[in-house]
Amino acid sequence: MNLLLAVFATSACTLAALLLYLASPQQQLRAAGPWPARHRGWPGTLLSLAALCAMWRLLAPLEAVTAWLVLLMFVWSLAPFLGAWRARVRAGKSA
């Protein structure tokens, strides 16, 4: 049970960070641009809170919040570089 909850918390937090990044108007991962303007941040926010609740069940409160924030910040730091790489690959194929 604990391993399954840890896998869910980690994957939900990672997916939430990616969804929140995709909602940004400056993102470069999607070729079509950001999601539609209305309510584009809600899926990532709700999944992020679900990941926090799952981590809260696994760890002490301070450790859960710290692990949650570190994972979110890690993915948010990596996503722009992946988006720039993907945009460069797309531009190379079209040229």
Coordinates of N, CA and C in Angstrom, one line a residue, residues 6-76:
A6 N 3.2 5.9 -2.8 CA 4.3 6.7 -3.1 C 4.5 6.9 -4.6
V7 N 4.2 5.8 -5.4 CA 4.2 5.9 -6.8 C 3.1 6.9 -7.3
F8 N 2.0 6.8 -6.8 CA 0.9 7.7 -7.2 C 1.2 9.1 -6.8
A9 N 1.8 9.4 -5.6 CA 2.1 10.8 -5.2 C 3.2 11.3 -6.1
T10 N 4.2 10.6 -6.5 CA 5.3 11.1 -7.3 C 4.8 11.3 -8.7
S11 N 4.1 10.4 -9.3 CA 3.6 10.5 -10.7 C 2.6 11.6 -10.8
A12 N 1.7 11.8 -9.8 CA 0.7 12.8 -9.8 C 1.3 14.2 -9.7
C13 N 2.3 14.3 -8.9 CA 3.0 15.6 -8.7 C 3.8 15.9 -10.0
T14 N 4.4 15.0 -10.6 CA 5.1 15.2 -11.8 C 4.2 15.6 -13.0
L15 N 3.1 14.9 -13.1 CA 2.1 15.2 -14.1 C 1.4 16.6 -13.8
A16 N 1.2 16.9 -12.6 CA 0.6 18.2 -12.2 C 1.5 19.3 -12.6
A17 N 2.8 19.2 -12.3 CA 3.7 20.2 -12.7 C 3.8 20.4 -14.2
L18 N 3.7 19.3 -15.0 CA 3.7 19.4 -16.4 C 2.4 20.1 -16.9
L19 N 1.3 19.7 -16.3 CA 0.1 20.4 -16.7 C 0.1 21.9 -16.4
L20 N 0.6 22.2 -15.3 CA 0.7 23.6 -15.0 C 1.6 24.4 -15.9
Y21 N 2.7 23.7 -16.3 CA 3.6 24.3 -17.3 C 2.9 24.5 -18.6
L22 N 2.2 23.5 -19.0 CA 1.5 23.5 -20.3 C 0.4 24.6 -20.3
A23 N -0.1 25.0 -19.2 CA -1.1 26.1 -19.1 C -0.4 27.5 -19.3
S24 N 0.9 27.5 -19.2 CA 1.6 28.8 -19.3 C 1.6 29.3 -20.7
P25 N 1.4 30.6 -20.9 CA 1.3 31.1 -22.3 C 2.7 31.1 -23.0
Q26 N 3.8 31.0 -22.3 CA 5.1 31.0 -22.9 C 5.7 29.6 -23.1
Q27 N 4.9 28.6 -22.8 CA 5.5 27.2 -22.9 C 5.8 26.9 -24.4
Q28 N 6.7 26.0 -24.6 CA 7.1 25.6 -26.0 C 7.0 24.1 -26.2
L29 N 6.4 23.3 -25.2 CA 6.3 21.9 -25.4 C 5.2 21.6 -26.5
R30 N 4.1 22.2 -26.4 CA 3.0 22.0 -27.4 C 3.2 22.9 -28.6
A31 N 3.1 22.3 -29.8 CA 3.3 23.1 -31.0 C 2.1 24.0 -31.2
A32 N 0.9 23.6 -30.7 CA -0.3 24.4 -30.9 C -0.4 25.5 -29.9
G33 N 0.6 25.7 -29.0 CA 0.5 26.7 -28.0 C -0.1 26.3 -26.7
P34 N -0.4 27.2 -25.8 CA -1.0 26.8 -24.5 C -2.4 26.3 -24.7
W35 N -2.9 25.7 -23.6 CA -4.3 25.3 -23.6 C -5.2 26.5 -23.7
P36 N -6.5 26.3 -24.0 CA -7.4 27.4 -24.1 C -7.4 28.2 -22.8
A37 N -7.6 29.5 -22.9 CA -7.4 30.4 -21.8 C -8.3 30.2 -20.6
R38 N -9.5 29.7 -20.8 CA -10.4 29.5 -19.6 C -10.1 28.3 -18.8
H39 N -9.9 28.4 -17.6 CA -9.7 27.3 -16.6 C -8.6 26.4 -17.0
R40 N -7.5 26.9 -17.6 CA -6.4 26.0 -18.0 C -5.6 25.5 -16.9
G41 N -5.6 26.2 -15.8 CA -4.8 25.8 -14.6 C -5.4 24.8 -13.7
W42 N -6.7 24.6 -13.8 CA -7.4 23.8 -12.8 C -7.0 22.3 -12.8
P43 N -6.8 21.7 -13.9 CA -6.4 20.2 -13.8 C -5.1 20.1 -13.1
G44 N -4.1 20.9 -13.4 CA -2.8 20.8 -12.7 C -2.9 21.1 -11.2
T45 N -3.7 22.1 -10.9 CA -3.9 22.5 -9.5 C -4.5 21.4 -8.7
L46 N -5.6 20.8 -9.2 CA -6.3 19.7 -8.5 C -5.4 18.5 -8.4
L47 N -4.7 18.1 -9.4 CA -3.8 17.0 -9.4 C -2.6 17.3 -8.4
S48 N -2.2 18.5 -8.3 CA -1.1 18.9 -7.4 C -1.6 18.7 -6.0
L49 N -2.8 19.1 -5.7 CA -3.4 19.0 -4.3 C -3.6 17.5 -4.0
A50 N -4.0 16.7 -5.0 CA -4.1 15.3 -4.7 C -2.8 14.6 -4.4
A51 N -1.7 15.1 -5.1 CA -0.4 14.6 -4.8 C 0.1 15.0 -3.4
L52 N -0.3 16.2 -3.0 CA 0.1 16.7 -1.6 C -0.6 15.8 -0.6
C53 N -1.9 15.6 -0.8 CA -2.7 14.7 0.1 C -2.1 13.3 0.2
A54 N -1.7 12.8 -0.9 CA -1.0 11.4 -0.9 C 0.3 11.5 -0.2
M55 N 1.1 12.5 -0.4 CA 2.4 12.6 0.3 C 2.2 12.9 1.8
W56 N 1.1 13.5 2.1 CA 0.8 13.8 3.5 C 0.5 12.5 4.3
R57 N -0.1 11.5 3.6 CA -0.4 10.2 4.2 C 0.9 9.4 4.4
L58 N 1.9 9.7 3.5 CA 3.1 8.9 3.6 C 4.1 9.4 4.6
L59 N 4.2 10.8 4.6 CA 5.3 11.4 5.4 C 4.7 12.3 6.5
A60 N 5.6 12.8 7.3 CA 5.2 13.8 8.3 C 4.8 15.1 7.5
P61 N 4.1 16.0 8.1 CA 3.6 17.1 7.4 C 4.7 18.0 6.8
L62 N 5.7 18.3 7.6 CA 6.8 19.2 7.0 C 7.5 18.5 5.9
E63 N 7.8 17.2 6.1 CA 8.5 16.5 5.0 C 7.7 16.3 3.8
A64 N 6.4 16.1 4.0 CA 5.5 16.0 2.8 C 5.4 17.3 2.0
V65 N 5.3 18.4 2.6 CA 5.3 19.7 1.9 C 6.6 20.0 1.3
T66 N 7.7 19.6 1.9 CA 9.0 19.9 1.3 C 9.2 19.0 0.1
A67 N 8.9 17.7 0.2 CA 9.1 16.8 -0.9 C 8.2 17.2 -2.1
W68 N 7.0 17.6 -1.8 CA 6.0 18.1 -2.8 C 6.5 19.3 -3.5
L69 N 7.0 20.3 -2.8 CA 7.6 21.5 -3.4 C 8.8 21.2 -4.2
V70 N 9.7 20.4 -3.7 CA 11.0 20.1 -4.4 C 10.7 19.4 -5.7
L71 N 9.7 18.4 -5.7 CA 9.4 17.7 -6.9 C 8.7 18.7 -7.9
L72 N 7.8 19.5 -7.5 CA 7.2 20.5 -8.4 C 8.3 21.5 -9.0
M73 N 9.2 22.0 -8.1 CA 10.2 22.9 -8.6 C 11.2 22.2 -9.6
F74 N 11.5 20.9 -9.3 CA 12.4 20.2 -10.2 C 11.8 20.1 -11.6
V75 N 10.5 19.7 -11.6 CA 9.9 19.5 -13.0 C 9.7 20.9 -13.6
W76 N 9.3 21.9 -12.8 CA 9.2 23.3 -13.4 C 10.5 23.8 -13.9

